[in-house]
XYZ file of C-alpha atoms in Angstrom:
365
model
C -0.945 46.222 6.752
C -4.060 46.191 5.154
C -6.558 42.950 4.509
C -5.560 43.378 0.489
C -1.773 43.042 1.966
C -1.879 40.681 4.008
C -3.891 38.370 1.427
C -1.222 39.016 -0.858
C 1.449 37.602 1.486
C -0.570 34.453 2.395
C -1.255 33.636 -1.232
C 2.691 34.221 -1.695
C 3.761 31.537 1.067
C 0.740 28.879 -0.618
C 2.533 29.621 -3.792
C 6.114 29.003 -2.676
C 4.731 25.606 -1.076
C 3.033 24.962 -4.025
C 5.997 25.040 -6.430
C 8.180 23.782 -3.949
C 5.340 20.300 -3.660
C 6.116 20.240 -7.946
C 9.641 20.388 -7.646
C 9.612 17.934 -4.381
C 6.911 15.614 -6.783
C 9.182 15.842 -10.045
C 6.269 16.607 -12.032
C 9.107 17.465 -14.818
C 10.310 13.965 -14.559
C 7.070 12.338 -14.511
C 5.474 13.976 -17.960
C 8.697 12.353 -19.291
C 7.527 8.667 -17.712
C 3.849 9.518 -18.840
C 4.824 10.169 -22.850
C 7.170 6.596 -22.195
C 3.775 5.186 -20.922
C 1.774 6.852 -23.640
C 4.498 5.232 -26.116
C 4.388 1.998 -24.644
C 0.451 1.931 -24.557
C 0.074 2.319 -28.320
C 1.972 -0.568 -29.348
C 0.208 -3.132 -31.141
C 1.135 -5.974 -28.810
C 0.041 -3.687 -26.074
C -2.898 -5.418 -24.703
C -1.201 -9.512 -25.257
C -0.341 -9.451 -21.122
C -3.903 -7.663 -20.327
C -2.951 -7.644 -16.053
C 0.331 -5.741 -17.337
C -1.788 -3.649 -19.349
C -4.204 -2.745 -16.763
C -1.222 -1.566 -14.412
C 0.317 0.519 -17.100
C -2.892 2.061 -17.910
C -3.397 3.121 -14.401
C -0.269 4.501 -13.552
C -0.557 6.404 -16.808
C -4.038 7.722 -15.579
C -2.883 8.215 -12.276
C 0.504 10.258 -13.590
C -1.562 12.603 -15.974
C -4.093 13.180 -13.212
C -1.126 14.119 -10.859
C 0.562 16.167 -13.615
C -2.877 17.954 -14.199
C -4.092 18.994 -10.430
C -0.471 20.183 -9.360
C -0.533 22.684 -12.361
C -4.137 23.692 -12.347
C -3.711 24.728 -8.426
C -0.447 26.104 -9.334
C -2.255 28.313 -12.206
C -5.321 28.943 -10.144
C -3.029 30.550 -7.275
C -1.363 32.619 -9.986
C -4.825 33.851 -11.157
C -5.810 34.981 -7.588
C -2.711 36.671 -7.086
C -3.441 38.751 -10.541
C -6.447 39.344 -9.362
C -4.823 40.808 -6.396
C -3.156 43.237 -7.441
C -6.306 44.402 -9.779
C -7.753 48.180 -8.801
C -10.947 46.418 -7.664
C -9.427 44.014 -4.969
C -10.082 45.866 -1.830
C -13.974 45.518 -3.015
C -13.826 41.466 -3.508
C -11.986 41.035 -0.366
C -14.518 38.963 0.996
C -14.496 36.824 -2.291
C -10.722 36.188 -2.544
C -10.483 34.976 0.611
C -12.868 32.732 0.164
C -10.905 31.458 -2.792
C -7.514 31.498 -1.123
C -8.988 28.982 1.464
C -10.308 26.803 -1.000
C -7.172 26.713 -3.189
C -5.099 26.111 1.044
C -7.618 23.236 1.437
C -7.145 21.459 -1.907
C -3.345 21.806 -1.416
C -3.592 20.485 2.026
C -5.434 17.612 0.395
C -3.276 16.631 -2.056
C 0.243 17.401 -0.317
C -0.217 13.764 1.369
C 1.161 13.003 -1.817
C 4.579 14.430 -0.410
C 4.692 12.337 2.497
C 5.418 9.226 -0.035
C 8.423 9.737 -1.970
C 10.651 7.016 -1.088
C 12.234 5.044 -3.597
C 9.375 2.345 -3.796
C 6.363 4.346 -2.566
C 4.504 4.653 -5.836
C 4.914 0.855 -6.775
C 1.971 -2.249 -6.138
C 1.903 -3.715 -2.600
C 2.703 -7.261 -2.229
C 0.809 -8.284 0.756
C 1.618 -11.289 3.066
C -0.395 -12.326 5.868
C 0.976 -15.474 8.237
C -0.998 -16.890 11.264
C 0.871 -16.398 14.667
C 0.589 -17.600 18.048
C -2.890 -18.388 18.822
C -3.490 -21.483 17.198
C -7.498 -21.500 15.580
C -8.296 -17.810 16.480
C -4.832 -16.692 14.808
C -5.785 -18.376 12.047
C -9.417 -16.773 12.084
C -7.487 -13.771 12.871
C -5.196 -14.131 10.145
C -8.394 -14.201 7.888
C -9.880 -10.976 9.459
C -6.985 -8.914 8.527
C -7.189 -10.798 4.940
C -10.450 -8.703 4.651
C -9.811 -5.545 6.472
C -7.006 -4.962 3.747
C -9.525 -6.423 1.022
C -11.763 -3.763 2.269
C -9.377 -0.971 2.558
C -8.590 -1.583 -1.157
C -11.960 -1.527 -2.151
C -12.574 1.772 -0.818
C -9.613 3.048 -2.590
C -10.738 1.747 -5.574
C -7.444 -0.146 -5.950
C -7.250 -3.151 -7.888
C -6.857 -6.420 -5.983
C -4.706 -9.589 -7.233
C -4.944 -12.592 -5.013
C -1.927 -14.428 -5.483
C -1.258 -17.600 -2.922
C -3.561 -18.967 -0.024
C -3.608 -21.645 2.613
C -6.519 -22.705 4.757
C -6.624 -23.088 8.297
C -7.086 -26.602 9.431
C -10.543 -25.824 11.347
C -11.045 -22.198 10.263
C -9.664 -18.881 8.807
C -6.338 -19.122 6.689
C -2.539 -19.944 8.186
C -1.553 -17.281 5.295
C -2.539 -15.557 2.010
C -0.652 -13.293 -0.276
C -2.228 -10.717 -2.569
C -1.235 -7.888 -4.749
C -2.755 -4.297 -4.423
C -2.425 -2.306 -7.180
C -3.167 1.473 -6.789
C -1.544 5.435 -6.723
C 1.267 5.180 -3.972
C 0.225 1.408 -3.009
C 3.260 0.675 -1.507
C 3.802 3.836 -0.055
C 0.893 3.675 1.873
C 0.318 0.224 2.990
C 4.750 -0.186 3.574
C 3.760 0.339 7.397
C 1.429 -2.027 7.629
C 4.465 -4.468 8.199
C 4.795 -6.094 11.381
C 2.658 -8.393 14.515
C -0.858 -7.341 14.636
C -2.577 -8.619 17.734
C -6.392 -9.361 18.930
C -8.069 -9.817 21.909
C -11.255 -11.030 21.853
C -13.773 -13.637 23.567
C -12.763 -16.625 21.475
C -16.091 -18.092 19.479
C -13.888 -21.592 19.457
C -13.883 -21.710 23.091
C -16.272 -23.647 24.667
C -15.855 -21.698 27.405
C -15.680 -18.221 25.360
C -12.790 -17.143 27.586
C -10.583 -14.318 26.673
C -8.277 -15.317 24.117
C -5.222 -13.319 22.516
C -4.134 -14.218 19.009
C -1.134 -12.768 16.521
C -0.561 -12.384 12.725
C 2.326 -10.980 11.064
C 2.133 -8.616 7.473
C 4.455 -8.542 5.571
C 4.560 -6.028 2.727
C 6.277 -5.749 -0.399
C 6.768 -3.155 -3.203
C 6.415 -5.245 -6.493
C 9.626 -4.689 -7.951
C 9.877 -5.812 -11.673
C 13.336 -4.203 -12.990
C 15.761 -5.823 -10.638
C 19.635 -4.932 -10.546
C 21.131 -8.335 -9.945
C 20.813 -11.779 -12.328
C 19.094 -14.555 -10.991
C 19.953 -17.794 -13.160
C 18.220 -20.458 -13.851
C 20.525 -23.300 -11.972
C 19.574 -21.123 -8.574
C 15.631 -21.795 -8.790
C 13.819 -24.646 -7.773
C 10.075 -24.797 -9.508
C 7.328 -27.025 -7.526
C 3.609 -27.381 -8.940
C 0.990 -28.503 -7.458
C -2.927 -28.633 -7.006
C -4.403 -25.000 -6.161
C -6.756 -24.611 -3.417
C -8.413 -21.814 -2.213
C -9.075 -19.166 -4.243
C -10.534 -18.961 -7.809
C -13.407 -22.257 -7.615
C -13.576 -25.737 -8.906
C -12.076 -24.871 -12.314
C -8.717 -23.940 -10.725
C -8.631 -27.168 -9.298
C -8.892 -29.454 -12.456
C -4.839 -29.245 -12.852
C -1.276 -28.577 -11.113
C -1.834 -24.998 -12.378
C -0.164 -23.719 -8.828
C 3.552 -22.877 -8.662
C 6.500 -22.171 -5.765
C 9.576 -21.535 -6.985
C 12.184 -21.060 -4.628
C 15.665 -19.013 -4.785
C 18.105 -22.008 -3.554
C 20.939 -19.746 -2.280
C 18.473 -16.987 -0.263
C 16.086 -19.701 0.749
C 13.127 -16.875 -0.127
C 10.534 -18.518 -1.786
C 7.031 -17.189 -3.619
C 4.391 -19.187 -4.807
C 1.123 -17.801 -7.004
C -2.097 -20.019 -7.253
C -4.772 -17.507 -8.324
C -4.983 -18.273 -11.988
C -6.074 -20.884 -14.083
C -2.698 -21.031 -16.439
C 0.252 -22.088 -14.490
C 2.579 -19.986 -16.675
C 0.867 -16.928 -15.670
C 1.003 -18.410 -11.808
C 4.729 -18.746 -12.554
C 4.889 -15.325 -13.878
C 2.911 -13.922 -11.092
C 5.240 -16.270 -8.341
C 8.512 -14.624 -10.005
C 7.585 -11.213 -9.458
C 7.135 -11.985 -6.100
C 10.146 -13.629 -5.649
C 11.908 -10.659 -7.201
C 10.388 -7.973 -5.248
C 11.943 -10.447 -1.648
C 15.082 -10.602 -3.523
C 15.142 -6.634 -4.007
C 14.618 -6.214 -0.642
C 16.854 -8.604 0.525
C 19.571 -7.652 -1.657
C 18.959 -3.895 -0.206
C 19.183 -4.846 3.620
C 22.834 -3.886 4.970
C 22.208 -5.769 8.139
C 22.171 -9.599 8.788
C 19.275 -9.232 11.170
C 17.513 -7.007 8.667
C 17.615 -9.987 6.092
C 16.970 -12.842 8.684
C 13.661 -10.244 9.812
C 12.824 -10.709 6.084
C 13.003 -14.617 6.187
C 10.734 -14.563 8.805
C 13.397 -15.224 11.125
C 13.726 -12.991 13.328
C 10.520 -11.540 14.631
C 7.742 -13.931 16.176
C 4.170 -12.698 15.258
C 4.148 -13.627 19.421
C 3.375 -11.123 22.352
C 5.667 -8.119 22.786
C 6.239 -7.151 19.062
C 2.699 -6.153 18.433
C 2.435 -2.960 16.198
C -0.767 -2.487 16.659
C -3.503 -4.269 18.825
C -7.391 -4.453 18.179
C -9.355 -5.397 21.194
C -13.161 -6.337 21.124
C -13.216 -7.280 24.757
C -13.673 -6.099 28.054
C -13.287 -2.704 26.193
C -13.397 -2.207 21.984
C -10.263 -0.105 20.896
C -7.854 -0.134 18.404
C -4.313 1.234 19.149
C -1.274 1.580 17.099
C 1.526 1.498 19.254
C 4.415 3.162 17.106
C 1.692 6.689 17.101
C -0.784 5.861 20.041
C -3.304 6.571 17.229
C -6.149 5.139 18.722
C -10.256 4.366 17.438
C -12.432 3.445 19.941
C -14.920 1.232 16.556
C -12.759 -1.552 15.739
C -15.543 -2.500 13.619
C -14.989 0.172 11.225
C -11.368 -0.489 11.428
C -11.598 -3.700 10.804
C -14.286 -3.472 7.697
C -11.400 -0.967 6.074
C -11.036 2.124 7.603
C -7.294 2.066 8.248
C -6.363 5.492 6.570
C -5.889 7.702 9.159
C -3.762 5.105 11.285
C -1.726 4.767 8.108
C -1.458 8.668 7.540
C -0.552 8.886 11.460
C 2.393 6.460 10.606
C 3.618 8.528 7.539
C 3.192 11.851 9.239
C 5.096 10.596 11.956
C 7.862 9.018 9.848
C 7.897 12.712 7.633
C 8.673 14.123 11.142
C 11.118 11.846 12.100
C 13.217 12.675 8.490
């Protein structure tokens, strides 16, 4: 076979990937959900819920970007397999391979996308971080993952809704909830769930011994058309004095709500904003998104897990532990995925420990 040939049968196989990745993607079924968006965007009441809008508008950005690369490599392929089969090939040899292994690399690039097609994968990320065993340093711990995931959105350029928060007694926070909104959010942050643990030299030790301290993520996809009713007579509303984040101004009135599902015993409570309808808003969607999930567990222990019942954010149930001392390393346990700067890991850089997970679970199907 000559070089021509055996081009032509490696830009073959990128094609059949290729249109197998836009069949896998539903890119058919998605330029149906991007003229709905486009629909729904030029309504004249459109912009009245502006956070709503500002979702919307990016998954409508983010759909006809997806849409647009997936057929532009798929036409680009096309063209160098035309081009091929042209008289003068055998001259640009050199040329179209060059082109073949930029068009492999930008479908290597963008077929991460196929690792995240679950059911909730391209939905917002509802984010909740609890303090574990540990006492002060979990709590300071608790903060420090608070910012590695603020951090991790930033870099995505992913928007970031802080929803609920609650100060540590000396330092850091017992918990905080917060919303990331961004292409695949949930999909890529879902593994995230579990007992993170830290070992460092504790700076509220007099005695800066060695201390070990646990939080536990949880993450939700924000789930806003739900299959089941809730009424009324099953929620109980609390409001109260926000704290925390969003300044003085937030402070003024009982602008935070909790409301609480009476038969689940799930609750969700939203502080961030100044109007305590859009905090009640806010704390509903929440509470929806544990409902779905709860609803969707088949097992008792799954739904006691998501009550916080049945895993301790204690030693033993770790997914993934960040040590600073005697030796710096971060390890997830589920991929042994390791980094040996859990300074960088910790300011953000979490991607390829979450691609690990998903390449792993894509294996595992």
């Amino acid at each position: 076979m000559n070089f021509v040939e055996e081009l032509k049968k490696q830009i073959a196989q990128l094609a059949k990937k290729v249109s197998q990745a836009i069949d896998n993607l539903k890119l058919d079924e998605k330029e149906i959900k991007l003229k709905e968006l486009k629909i729904q965007m030029s309504q004249p009441d459109f912009w009245q819920d502006q956070e709503s809008a500002k979702i919307v508008g990016r998954q409508a950005s983010f759909l006809s970007q997806q849409i647009e690369d997936w057929y532009n490599l798929n036409d680009r392929i096309l063209n160098l397999a035309s081009l091929l089969n042209d008289e003068e090939a055998e001259d640009l040899s050199t040329e179209l391979e060059d082109n073949l292994l930029d068009l492999t690399k930008i479908y290597e690039s963008m077929s991460k996308e196929l690792m995240l097609q679950d059911k909730h994968d391209s939905l917002p990320a509802i984010i909740t971080i609890n303090s574990g065993a540990g006492g002060v340093d979990a709590q300071d711990w608790a903060q420090m993952l608070e910012r590695m995931y603020f951090r991790f959105a930033e870099y995505q350029d992913w928007q970031l809704v802080p929803m609920d928060r609650s100060l540590g007694s000396e330092a850091g926070i017992k918990s905080s909830v917060f919303k990331i909104v961004g292409p695949y959010a949930y999909g890529y942050l879902k593994n995230e769930a579990g007992v993170h643990r830290l070992v460092r030299l504790s700076p509220f030790d007099s005695d800066h011994a060695r201390h070990t301290s646990f939080a536990m993520v949880e993450v939700l996809p924000e789930v806003k058309d739900i299959k089941f009713e809730i009424k009324d007579d099953d929620l109980k509303i609390d409001t109260f004095r926000a704290s925390g984040h969003g300044g003085q101004s937030v402070n003024k009135s009982d602008s935070a709500v909790r409301i609480t599902h009476l038969p689940t015993g799930l609750s969700a409570g939203c502080q961030n904003e100044r109007s305590q309808m859009q905090n009640k808003k806010n704390a509903l969607d929440y509470l929806k998104s544990k409902l779905e999930r709860y609803f969707e567990a088949e097992k008792e222990e799954e739904r006691k897990a998501l009550k916080g019942e049945y895993t301790d954010a204690a030693w033993g149930n770790q997914i993934r532990s960040y040590v600073l001392h005697p030796y710096k390393l971060v390890k997830d346990h589920r991929t042994d995925h390791e980094d040996t700067d859990p300074d960088k890991v910790l300011s953000g850089d979490i991607m390829p420990f979450i691609e690990a997970k998903l390449q792993q679970s894509l294996a595992d199907k």
